PDB file of C-alpha atoms and ligand atoms in Angstrom:
ATOM      1  CA  MET A 801     127.035 107.339  92.982  1.00  0.00           C
ATOM      2  CA  LYS A 802     129.285 104.869  95.760  1.00  0.00           C
ATOM      3  CA  LYS A 803     127.997 103.508  98.046  1.00  0.00           C
ATOM      4  CA  THR A 804     129.826 104.272 101.807  1.00  0.00           C
ATOM      5  CA  LYS A 805     127.915 102.591 104.794  1.00  0.00           C
ATOM      6  CA  LEU A 806     124.209 101.216 105.191  1.00  0.00           C
ATOM      7  CA  ILE A 807     121.741 103.140 108.005  1.00  0.00           C
ATOM      8  CA  TYR A 808     119.214 101.434 107.598  1.00  0.00           C
ATOM      9  CA  GLU A 809     117.667  97.640 107.331  1.00  0.00           C
ATOM     10  CA  GLY A 810     113.654  97.366 107.011  1.00  0.00           C
ATOM     11  CA  LYS A 811     111.393  94.861 106.007  1.00  0.00           C
ATOM     12  CA  ALA A 812     111.589  95.917 101.560  1.00  0.00           C
ATOM     13  CA  LYS A 813     114.550  98.272 101.614  1.00  0.00           C
ATOM     14  CA  LYS A 814     118.292  99.002 102.250  1.00  0.00           C
ATOM     15  CA  LEU A 815     119.277 102.791 103.116  1.00  0.00           C
ATOM     16  CA  HIS A 816     122.791 103.473 102.144  1.00  0.00           C
ATOM     17  CA  GLU A 817     124.738 106.560 102.420  1.00  0.00           C
ATOM     18  CA  THR A 818     126.313 107.800  99.710  1.00  0.00           C
ATOM     19  CA  GLU A 819     129.570 110.141  99.030  1.00  0.00           C
ATOM     20  CA  ASP A 820     127.474 113.351  98.940  1.00  0.00           C
ATOM     21  CA  PRO A 821     125.511 113.979 102.982  1.00  0.00           C
ATOM     22  CA  ASP A 822     122.654 114.732 101.348  1.00  0.00           C
ATOM     23  CA  LEU A 823     121.665 111.358  98.855  1.00  0.00           C
ATOM     24  CA  LEU A 824     120.796 108.052  99.241  1.00  0.00           C
ATOM     25  CA  VAL A 825     121.302 104.858  97.832  1.00  0.00           C
ATOM     26  CA  VAL A 826     117.417 102.853  97.560  1.00  0.00           C
ATOM     27  CA  GLU A 827     118.475  99.039  97.086  1.00  0.00           C
ATOM     28  CA  PHE A 828     115.094  97.124  97.017  1.00  0.00           C
ATOM     29  CA  LYS A 829     115.581  93.976  98.632  1.00  0.00           C
ATOM     30  CA  ASP A 830     112.641  90.276  98.088  1.00  0.00           C
ATOM     31  CA  ASP A 831     111.799  89.995 100.943  1.00  0.00           C
ATOM     32  CA  MET A 832     108.070  90.378 102.058  1.00  0.00           C
ATOM     33  CA  ALA A 833     106.185  90.768 105.597  1.00  0.00           C
ATOM     34  CA  SER A 834     102.555  92.439 106.828  1.00  0.00           C
ATOM     35  CA  LEU A 835     100.955  92.161 109.415  1.00  0.00           C
ATOM     36  CA  ASP A 836     103.592  94.421 110.663  1.00  0.00           C
ATOM     37  CA  GLY A 837     106.145  92.671 109.890  1.00  0.00           C
ATOM     38  CA  ARG A 838     105.425  89.062 112.040  1.00  0.00           C
ATOM     39  CA  LYS A 839     104.138  87.345 109.330  1.00  0.00           C
ATOM     40  CA  LYS A 840     107.248  87.119 106.217  1.00  0.00           C
ATOM     41  CA  GLY A 841     108.356  85.673 102.799  1.00  0.00           C
ATOM     42  CA  VAL A 842     110.663  86.198  99.978  1.00  0.00           C
ATOM     43  CA  ILE A 843     109.056  86.756  96.485  1.00  0.00           C
ATOM     44  CA  LYS A 844     111.876  86.055  93.474  1.00  0.00           C
ATOM     45  CA  ASN A 845     112.478  89.456  91.605  1.00  0.00           C
ATOM     46  CA  LYS A 846     109.693  91.123  93.444  1.00  0.00           C
ATOM     47  CA  GLY A 847     113.439  93.999  94.583  1.00  0.00           C
ATOM     48  CA  ILE A 848     113.019  94.815  90.608  1.00  0.00           C
ATOM     49  CA  VAL A 849     110.019  94.983  90.506  1.00  0.00           C
ATOM     50  CA  ASN A 850     109.172  97.828  92.594  1.00  0.00           C
ATOM     51  CA  SER A 851     111.919  99.651  92.073  1.00  0.00           C
ATOM     52  CA  LYS A 852     111.537  99.880  88.547  1.00  0.00           C
ATOM     53  CA  ILE A 853     107.734 100.906  89.160  1.00  0.00           C
ATOM     54  CA  SER A 854     108.590 103.001  91.185  1.00  0.00           C
ATOM     55  CA  THR A 855     111.336 104.822  88.577  1.00  0.00           C
ATOM     56  CA  TYR A 856     108.790 104.751  86.149  1.00  0.00           C
ATOM     57  CA  ILE A 857     105.978 106.722  88.943  1.00  0.00           C
ATOM     58  CA  PHE A 858     108.349 108.410  89.996  1.00  0.00           C
ATOM     59  CA  ASN A 859     109.142 110.119  87.220  1.00  0.00           C
ATOM     60  CA  PHE A 860     105.754 109.819  85.647  1.00  0.00           C
ATOM     61  CA  LEU A 861     104.854 112.637  88.682  1.00  0.00           C
ATOM     62  CA  ASP A 862     107.709 114.735  88.041  1.00  0.00           C
ATOM     63  CA  SER A 863     106.364 115.565  84.566  1.00  0.00           C
ATOM     64  CA  TYR A 864     102.675 116.764  86.670  1.00  0.00           C
ATOM     65  CA  HIS A 865     104.764 118.701  89.243  1.00  0.00           C
ATOM     66  CA  ILE A 866     105.151 116.642  92.059  1.00  0.00           C
ATOM     67  CA  PRO A 867     108.432 117.157  93.764  1.00  0.00           C
ATOM     68  CA  SER A 868     109.530 113.700  94.821  1.00  0.00           C
ATOM     69  CA  HIS A 869     113.089 112.478  96.147  1.00  0.00           C
ATOM     70  CA  PHE A 870     113.617 110.087  93.160  1.00  0.00           C
ATOM     71  CA  GLU A 871     116.707 111.151  91.574  1.00  0.00           C
ATOM     72  CA  LYS A 872     118.451 108.708  89.395  1.00  0.00           C
ATOM     73  CA  SER A 873     117.951 104.184  88.988  1.00  0.00           C
ATOM     74  CA  LEU A 874     121.499 103.535  89.181  1.00  0.00           C
ATOM     75  CA  SER A 875     120.481  99.544  88.997  1.00  0.00           C
ATOM     76  CA  ASP A 876     117.454  96.818  87.806  1.00  0.00           C
ATOM     77  CA  ARG A 877     117.024  97.306  92.510  1.00  0.00           C
ATOM     78  CA  GLU A 878     118.269 100.160  93.444  1.00  0.00           C
ATOM     79  CA  ILE A 879     117.441 104.205  93.319  1.00  0.00           C
ATOM     80  CA  LEU A 880     119.423 107.164  94.131  1.00  0.00           C
ATOM     81  CA  VAL A 881     117.049 109.602  96.263  1.00  0.00           C
ATOM     82  CA  LYS A 882     117.142 112.832  97.589  1.00  0.00           C
ATOM     83  CA  ARG A 883     118.255 112.013 101.844  1.00  0.00           C
ATOM     84  CA  LEU A 884     114.718 113.241 103.794  1.00  0.00           C
ATOM     85  CA  GLU A 885     113.737 114.014 107.101  1.00  0.00           C
ATOM     86  CA  MET A 886     110.489 111.317 107.503  1.00  0.00           C
ATOM     87  CA  VAL A 887     107.367 112.930 108.626  1.00  0.00           C
ATOM     88  CA  PRO A 888     106.203 109.741 110.468  1.00  0.00           C
ATOM     89  CA  ILE A 889     103.422 108.941 108.801  1.00  0.00           C
ATOM     90  CA  GLU A 890     101.577 106.589 106.251  1.00  0.00           C
ATOM     91  CA  VAL A 891      99.421 108.932 104.033  1.00  0.00           C
ATOM     92  CA  ILE A 892      96.408 106.305 102.483  1.00  0.00           C
ATOM     93  CA  VAL A 893      94.290 107.936 100.451  1.00  0.00           C
ATOM     94  CA  ARG A 894      91.562 105.633  98.612  1.00  0.00           C
ATOM     95  CA  ASN A 895      89.144 105.513  95.880  1.00  0.00           C
ATOM     96  CA  ILE A 896      86.987 101.991  96.777  1.00  0.00           C
ATOM     97  CA  ALA A 897      86.060 100.292 100.195  1.00  0.00           C
ATOM     98  CA  THR A 898      88.035  97.113 100.956  1.00  0.00           C
ATOM     99  CA  GLY A 899      91.280  95.882 104.055  1.00  0.00           C
ATOM    100  CA  SER A 900      90.861  98.554 106.652  1.00  0.00           C
ATOM    101  CA  LEU A 901      88.415 100.696 105.744  1.00  0.00           C
ATOM    102  CA  CYS A 902      86.173  97.925 105.277  1.00  0.00           C
ATOM    103  CA  ASP A 903      86.465  95.848 108.421  1.00  0.00           C
ATOM    104  CA  LYS A 904      86.265  99.322 110.552  1.00  0.00           C
ATOM    105  CA  TYR A 905      83.088 101.340 108.924  1.00  0.00           C
ATOM    106  CA  GLY A 906      81.771  98.571 107.774  1.00  0.00           C
ATOM    107  CA  CYS A 907      80.725  99.502 104.244  1.00  0.00           C
ATOM    108  CA  LYS A 908      80.576  96.751 101.174  1.00  0.00           C
ATOM    109  CA  GLU A 909      83.591  95.492  99.914  1.00  0.00           C
ATOM    110  CA  GLY A 910      84.423  96.691  96.183  1.00  0.00           C
ATOM    111  CA  ASP A 911      82.456  99.983  96.171  1.00  0.00           C
ATOM    112  CA  SER A 912      83.137 102.609  95.039  1.00  0.00           C
ATOM    113  CA  LEU A 913      83.576 105.601  97.363  1.00  0.00           C
ATOM    114  CA  GLN A 914      81.056 108.880  95.812  1.00  0.00           C
ATOM    115  CA  TYR A 915      85.157 110.801  97.416  1.00  0.00           C
ATOM    116  CA  PRO A 916      88.194 109.744  97.055  1.00  0.00           C
ATOM    117  CA  ILE A 917      89.369 109.163 101.145  1.00  0.00           C
ATOM    118  CA  ILE A 918      92.512 110.179 102.491  1.00  0.00           C
ATOM    119  CA  GLU A 919      93.809 108.642 105.938  1.00  0.00           C
ATOM    120  CA  PHE A 920      96.777 109.435 108.228  1.00  0.00           C
ATOM    121  CA  TYR A 921      98.478 106.658 110.385  1.00  0.00           C
ATOM    122  CA  LEU A 922     101.442 107.050 112.805  1.00  0.00           C
ATOM    123  CA  LYS A 923     103.738 105.178 111.956  1.00  0.00           C
ATOM    124  CA  ASN A 924     104.915 102.914 114.002  1.00  0.00           C
ATOM    125  CA  ASP A 925     105.167  98.916 113.965  1.00  0.00           C
ATOM    126  CA  LYS A 926     104.944  99.223 117.816  1.00  0.00           C
ATOM    127  CA  LEU A 927     102.297 100.515 117.835  1.00  0.00           C
ATOM    128  CA  ASN A 928     100.044  98.797 115.299  1.00  0.00           C
ATOM    129  CA  ASP A 929     101.019 102.469 113.192  1.00  0.00           C
ATOM    130  CA  PRO A 930      97.251 103.411 115.309  1.00  0.00           C
ATOM    131  CA  MET A 931      95.285 106.375 113.405  1.00  0.00           C
ATOM    132  CA  MET A 932      95.429 109.682 113.377  1.00  0.00           C
ATOM    133  CA  ASN A 933      94.733 113.017 112.165  1.00  0.00           C
ATOM    134  CA  GLU A 934      96.051 117.295 111.616  1.00  0.00           C
ATOM    135  CA  TYR A 935      95.557 117.362 114.968  1.00  0.00           C
ATOM    136  CA  HIS A 936      97.766 114.752 116.651  1.00  0.00           C
ATOM    137  CA  ALA A 937     100.651 115.347 114.102  1.00  0.00           C
ATOM    138  CA  ALA A 938     100.552 118.755 115.198  1.00  0.00           C
ATOM    139  CA  ALA A 939      99.961 118.435 118.386  1.00  0.00           C
ATOM    140  CA  PHE A 940     102.831 115.803 118.799  1.00  0.00           C
ATOM    141  CA  GLY A 941     105.072 117.919 116.753  1.00  0.00           C
ATOM    142  CA  LEU A 942     105.490 115.114 113.428  1.00  0.00           C
ATOM    143  CA  ALA A 943     104.202 117.606 110.892  1.00  0.00           C
ATOM    144  CA  THR A 944     102.685 121.486 110.934  1.00  0.00           C
ATOM    145  CA  PRO A 945      98.653 122.147 109.936  1.00  0.00           C
ATOM    146  CA  GLU A 946     100.890 123.712 106.607  1.00  0.00           C
ATOM    147  CA  GLU A 947     102.315 120.975 106.006  1.00  0.00           C
ATOM    148  CA  MET A 948      98.945 118.457 106.374  1.00  0.00           C
ATOM    149  CA  ARG A 949      97.574 121.083 104.180  1.00  0.00           C
ATOM    150  CA  THR A 950     100.805 120.385 101.484  1.00  0.00           C
ATOM    151  CA  ILE A 951     100.680 116.573 102.414  1.00  0.00           C
ATOM    152  CA  VAL A 952      96.531 116.902 101.170  1.00  0.00           C
ATOM    153  CA  ARG A 953      96.823 118.663  98.975  1.00  0.00           C
ATOM    154  CA  PHE A 954      99.602 116.283  96.941  1.00  0.00           C
ATOM    155  CA  ALA A 955      98.079 112.831  98.328  1.00  0.00           C
ATOM    156  CA  THR A 956      94.588 114.225  95.904  1.00  0.00           C
ATOM    157  CA  LYS A 957      96.866 115.293  92.624  1.00  0.00           C
ATOM    158  CA  VAL A 958      98.965 111.999  93.037  1.00  0.00           C
ATOM    159  CA  ASN A 959      95.378 110.206  93.529  1.00  0.00           C
ATOM    160  CA  ALA A 960      93.818 112.028  90.143  1.00  0.00           C
ATOM    161  CA  ILE A 961      97.631 111.877  88.440  1.00  0.00           C
ATOM    162  CA  LEU A 962      97.782 107.363  88.832  1.00  0.00           C
ATOM    163  CA  LYS A 963      94.256 107.040  89.092  1.00  0.00           C
ATOM    164  CA  SER A 964      94.220 107.663  85.210  1.00  0.00           C
ATOM    165  CA  PHE A 965      97.373 105.922  85.370  1.00  0.00           C
ATOM    166  CA  PHE A 966      95.767 103.477  85.520  1.00  0.00           C
ATOM    167  CA  ILE A 967      92.755 102.846  83.890  1.00  0.00           C
ATOM    168  CA  ARG A 968      94.883 103.109  80.519  1.00  0.00           C
ATOM    169  CA  ARG A 969      96.387  99.750  81.559  1.00  0.00           C
ATOM    170  CA  LYS A 970      93.708  98.501  82.094  1.00  0.00           C
ATOM    171  CA  VAL A 971      94.158  98.438  86.737  1.00  0.00           C
ATOM    172  CA  ARG A 972      91.994  99.974  89.556  1.00  0.00           C
ATOM    173  CA  LEU A 973      93.526 101.974  90.856  1.00  0.00           C
ATOM    174  CA  VAL A 974      91.890 101.078  94.845  1.00  0.00           C
ATOM    175  CA  ASP A 975      94.385 102.225  97.706  1.00  0.00           C
ATOM    176  CA  PHE A 976      97.144 103.765  98.028  1.00  0.00           C
ATOM    177  CA  LYS A 977     100.426 104.245 100.898  1.00  0.00           C
ATOM    178  CA  LEU A 978     102.302 107.479 100.105  1.00  0.00           C
ATOM    179  CA  GLU A 979     105.117 109.115 102.651  1.00  0.00           C
ATOM    180  CA  PHE A 980     106.524 112.348 102.315  1.00  0.00           C
ATOM    181  CA  GLY A 981     110.038 114.075 104.276  1.00  0.00           C
ATOM    182  CA  ARG A 982     111.736 117.564 103.979  1.00  0.00           C
ATOM    183  CA  PHE A 983     114.870 118.632 102.451  1.00  0.00           C
ATOM    184  CA  LYS A 984     116.059 121.581 101.673  1.00  0.00           C
ATOM    185  CA  GLY A 985     112.836 123.406 103.754  1.00  0.00           C
ATOM    186  CA  GLN A 986     110.551 121.815 100.986  1.00  0.00           C
ATOM    187  CA  LEU A 987     107.965 118.690 101.487  1.00  0.00           C
ATOM    188  CA  TYR A 988     109.491 115.988  98.321  1.00  0.00           C
ATOM    189  CA  LEU A 989     107.283 112.386  98.473  1.00  0.00           C
ATOM    190  CA  GLY A 990     109.215 109.908  99.153  1.00  0.00           C
ATOM    191  CA  ASP A 991     109.676 105.964  99.785  1.00  0.00           C
ATOM    192  CA  GLU A 992     108.526 104.225  96.570  1.00  0.00           C
ATOM    193  CA  ILE A 993     105.072 103.498  94.448  1.00  0.00           C
ATOM    194  CA  SER A 994     104.294  99.857  94.597  1.00  0.00           C
ATOM    195  CA  PRO A 995     102.060  96.695  93.750  1.00  0.00           C
ATOM    196  CA  ASP A 996     103.777  96.420  98.559  1.00  0.00           C
ATOM    197  CA  THR A 997     102.064  99.959  98.653  1.00  0.00           C
ATOM    198  CA  CYS A 998      99.235  99.957  96.100  1.00  0.00           C
ATOM    199  CA  ARG A 999      96.081  97.556  95.712  1.00  0.00           C
ATOM    200  CA  PHE A1000      95.886  97.160  91.465  1.00  0.00           C
ATOM    201  CA  TRP A1001      92.898  94.882  90.676  1.00  0.00           C
ATOM    202  CA  ASP A1002      93.045  93.748  87.288  1.00  0.00           C
ATOM    203  CA  LEU A1003      89.672  96.658  85.583  1.00  0.00           C
ATOM    204  CA  GLU A1004      88.001  93.914  83.648  1.00  0.00           C
ATOM    205  CA  THR A1005      88.313  90.984  85.559  1.00  0.00           C
ATOM    206  CA  GLY A1006      88.944  91.966  88.811  1.00  0.00           C
ATOM    207  CA  GLU A1007      92.322  89.934  90.140  1.00  0.00           C
ATOM    208  CA  GLN A1008      94.193  91.158  92.487  1.00  0.00           C
ATOM    209  CA  LEU A1009      97.648  92.431  91.001  1.00  0.00           C
ATOM    210  CA  ASP A1010      99.761  94.067  94.170  1.00  0.00           C
ATOM    211  CA  LYS A1011     100.838  92.569  97.787  1.00  0.00           C
ATOM    212  CA  ASP A1012      97.079  91.354  98.630  1.00  0.00           C
ATOM    213  CA  ARG A1013      97.846  87.359  97.040  1.00  0.00           C
ATOM    214  CA  PHE A1014     100.809  87.080  99.202  1.00  0.00           C
ATOM    215  CA  ARG A1015      98.718  88.759 102.787  1.00  0.00           C
ATOM    216  CA  LYS A1016      95.826  86.673 101.214  1.00  0.00           C
ATOM    217  CA  ASP A1017      98.133  83.431 100.711  1.00  0.00           C
ATOM    218  CA  MET A1018      96.140  83.787  97.040  1.00  0.00           C
ATOM    219  CA  GLY A1019      99.886  82.713  95.511  1.00  0.00           C
ATOM    220  CA  ARG A1020     100.862  83.635  91.712  1.00  0.00           C
ATOM    221  CA  VAL A1021     102.904  86.392  93.368  1.00  0.00           C
ATOM    222  CA  GLU A1022     106.056  86.495  91.541  1.00  0.00           C
ATOM    223  CA  GLU A1023     102.861  86.290  88.453  1.00  0.00           C
ATOM    224  CA  ALA A1024     100.936  89.494  89.827  1.00  0.00           C
ATOM    225  CA  TYR A1025     104.201  91.673  89.992  1.00  0.00           C
ATOM    226  CA  GLN A1026     105.657  90.559  86.716  1.00  0.00           C
ATOM    227  CA  GLU A1027     101.954  91.096  84.931  1.00  0.00           C
ATOM    228  CA  MET A1028     101.850  95.173  86.635  1.00  0.00           C
ATOM    229  CA  LEU A1029     105.708  95.585  86.090  1.00  0.00           C
ATOM    230  CA  ARG A1030     104.557  95.066  82.388  1.00  0.00           C
ATOM    231  CA  ARG A1031     101.538  96.729  82.489  1.00  0.00           C
ATOM    232  CA  VAL A1032     102.745 100.426  84.534  1.00  0.00           C
ATOM    233  CA  LEU A1033     106.415  99.840  81.315  1.00  0.00           C
ATOM    234  CA  ASN A1034     103.090 100.341  78.405  1.00  0.00           C
ATOM    235  CA  LEU A1035     104.765  95.891  77.449  1.00  0.00           C
TER     236      LEU A1035
HETATM  237  P1  LIG M1112     109.364  99.985 107.083  1.00  0.00           P
HETATM  238  O1  LIG M1112     111.111 100.856 107.520  1.00  0.00           O
HETATM  239  O2  LIG M1112     108.496 100.137 106.993  1.00  0.00           O
HETATM  240  O3  LIG M1112     110.076  98.671 107.057  1.00  0.00           O
HETATM  241  P2  LIG M1112     111.374  99.721 104.056  1.00  0.00           P
HETATM  242  O4  LIG M1112     112.165  98.659 104.587  1.00  0.00           O
HETATM  243  O5  LIG M1112     110.948  99.734 103.706  1.00  0.00           O
HETATM  244  O6  LIG M1112     110.179 100.030 105.505  1.00  0.00           O
HETATM  245  O7  LIG M1112     112.304 101.482 104.850  1.00  0.00           O
HETATM  246  C1  LIG M1112     112.093 102.488 103.805  1.00  0.00           C
HETATM  247  C2  LIG M1112     112.153 103.652 104.726  1.00  0.00           C
HETATM  248  O8  LIG M1112     113.465 103.894 104.669  1.00  0.00           O
HETATM  249  C3  LIG M1112     111.404 104.086 105.710  1.00  0.00           C
HETATM  250  O9  LIG M1112     111.340 103.684 107.254  1.00  0.00           O
HETATM  251  C4  LIG M1112     110.480 105.145 104.998  1.00  0.00           C
HETATM  252  O10 LIG M1112     110.422 106.147 106.134  1.00  0.00           O
HETATM  253  C5  LIG M1112     112.653 105.487 105.295  1.00  0.00           C
HETATM  254  N1  LIG M1112     112.655 105.921 103.788  1.00  0.00           N
HETATM  255  C6  LIG M1112     111.978 106.635 102.789  1.00  0.00           C
HETATM  256  N2  LIG M1112     112.768 106.802 101.476  1.00  0.00           N
HETATM  257  C7  LIG M1112     113.036 107.884 102.774  1.00  0.00           C
HETATM  258  C8  LIG M1112     114.684 109.201 102.345  1.00  0.00           C
HETATM  259  N3  LIG M1112     114.760 109.385 100.580  1.00  0.00           N
HETATM  260  N4  LIG M1112     114.981 109.334 103.341  1.00  0.00           N
HETATM  261  C9  LIG M1112     114.692 108.993 104.061  1.00  0.00           C
HETATM  262  N5  LIG M1112     114.575 108.018 104.198  1.00  0.00           N
HETATM  263  C10 LIG M1112     113.918 107.230 103.576  1.00  0.00           C
HETATM  264  N1  LIG M1113      99.631 100.422 102.783  1.00  0.00           N
HETATM  265  C1  LIG M1113     100.939 100.089 102.971  1.00  0.00           C
HETATM  266  N2  LIG M1113     101.632  99.599 104.527  1.00  0.00           N
HETATM  267  C2  LIG M1113     101.500  99.693 104.905  1.00  0.00           C
HETATM  268  C3  LIG M1113      99.848  99.860 105.466  1.00  0.00           C
HETATM  269  C4  LIG M1113      99.278  99.874 103.971  1.00  0.00           C
HETATM  270  O1  LIG M1113     101.025 100.259 102.219  1.00  0.00           O
HETATM  271  O2  LIG M1113     101.905  99.636 106.269  1.00  0.00           O
HETATM  272  C5  LIG M1113      98.409 100.259 101.746  1.00  0.00           C
HETATM  273  C6  LIG M1113      98.466  98.868 101.800  1.00  0.00           C
HETATM  274  O3  LIG M1113      98.736  98.208 100.579  1.00  0.00           O
HETATM  275  C7  LIG M1113      96.844  99.436 100.724  1.00  0.00           C
HETATM  276  C8  LIG M1113      96.735 100.513 101.692  1.00  0.00           C
HETATM  277  O4  LIG M1113      97.923 101.523 102.457  1.00  0.00           O
HETATM  278  O5  LIG M1113      97.290  99.468  99.530  1.00  0.00           O
HETATM  279  C9  LIG M1113      95.776 100.596 102.462  1.00  0.00           C
HETATM  280  O6  LIG M1113      96.075  99.786 103.051  1.00  0.00           O
HETATM  281  P1  LIG M1113      94.672  99.227 104.431  1.00  0.00           P
HETATM  282  O7  LIG M1113      94.500 100.675 105.353  1.00  0.00           O
HETATM  283  O8  LIG M1113      92.910  98.127 103.541  1.00  0.00           O
HETATM  284  O9  LIG M1113      95.667  98.114 105.126  1.00  0.00           O
HETATM  285  P2  LIG M1113      94.672  96.461 105.005  1.00  0.00           P
HETATM  286  O10 LIG M1113      94.361  95.584 105.004  1.00  0.00           O
HETATM  287  O11 LIG M1113      96.893  95.979 104.215  1.00  0.00           O
HETATM  288  O12 LIG M1113      95.270  96.390 106.629  1.00  0.00           O
END
């Protein structure tokens, strides 16, 4: 499938139109950004790792009947996807207390939560992604109550599936972010599932194998991403 026009360049990915109006090419960049874009860097081969991990996970989720935008892999850092009308909500699922959860609620860093937490944030960098709920989604016309119920159902199922997938790879799935979008009247899982959007802790040592290494200037970011790719592919 040929790329015809660059339609969006974000912090981590580029979106290209194709000859088919229903399909886009997602190109994963090596650029890294945090603090809503205020901190920037480049991690060698990150785009390749994120493209490969996302490909593997979208395929795996498909075998559990989770519909995603993923169509096929095109190259090392490009995938072909359905062109979704994105719901501008970041859906966060948490299994272990860390990050902004501890900042807000004062819970103890690293504690296992008795039940997974699902949170919603409005995807808007200028507003620093404010937290929101189903009522905001309906009131602002972002998603219907029925769509929000579907999103919660998919997010819960993705968490259950991926938690055990990663345990088998000796990794704790601490928390992660999902995005959804509409295509021909149905909701699909979009964007990416990678060390940029998930927190992964080694099951035995607790070593952080994700973007937190960049956020906290811990070093060995590239190595951590490569290690996650190796584990996901079960090499
Ligand atoms: P950001 O926009 O936060 O800088 P990225 O660099 O990852 O993030 O850009 C990817 C953009 O593409 C995001 O805005 C995301 O919502 C959007 N997106 C992801 N999957 C699809 C899809 N299948 N169709 C249309 N847009 C998508
Ligand atoms: N996350 C993400 N994009 C965002 C915000 C969060 O992918 O814009 C992911 C993040 O990598 C982590 C989870 O969502 O796996 C929860 O993040 P948290 O709310 O703790 O945010 P942070 O500590 O980054 O402010």
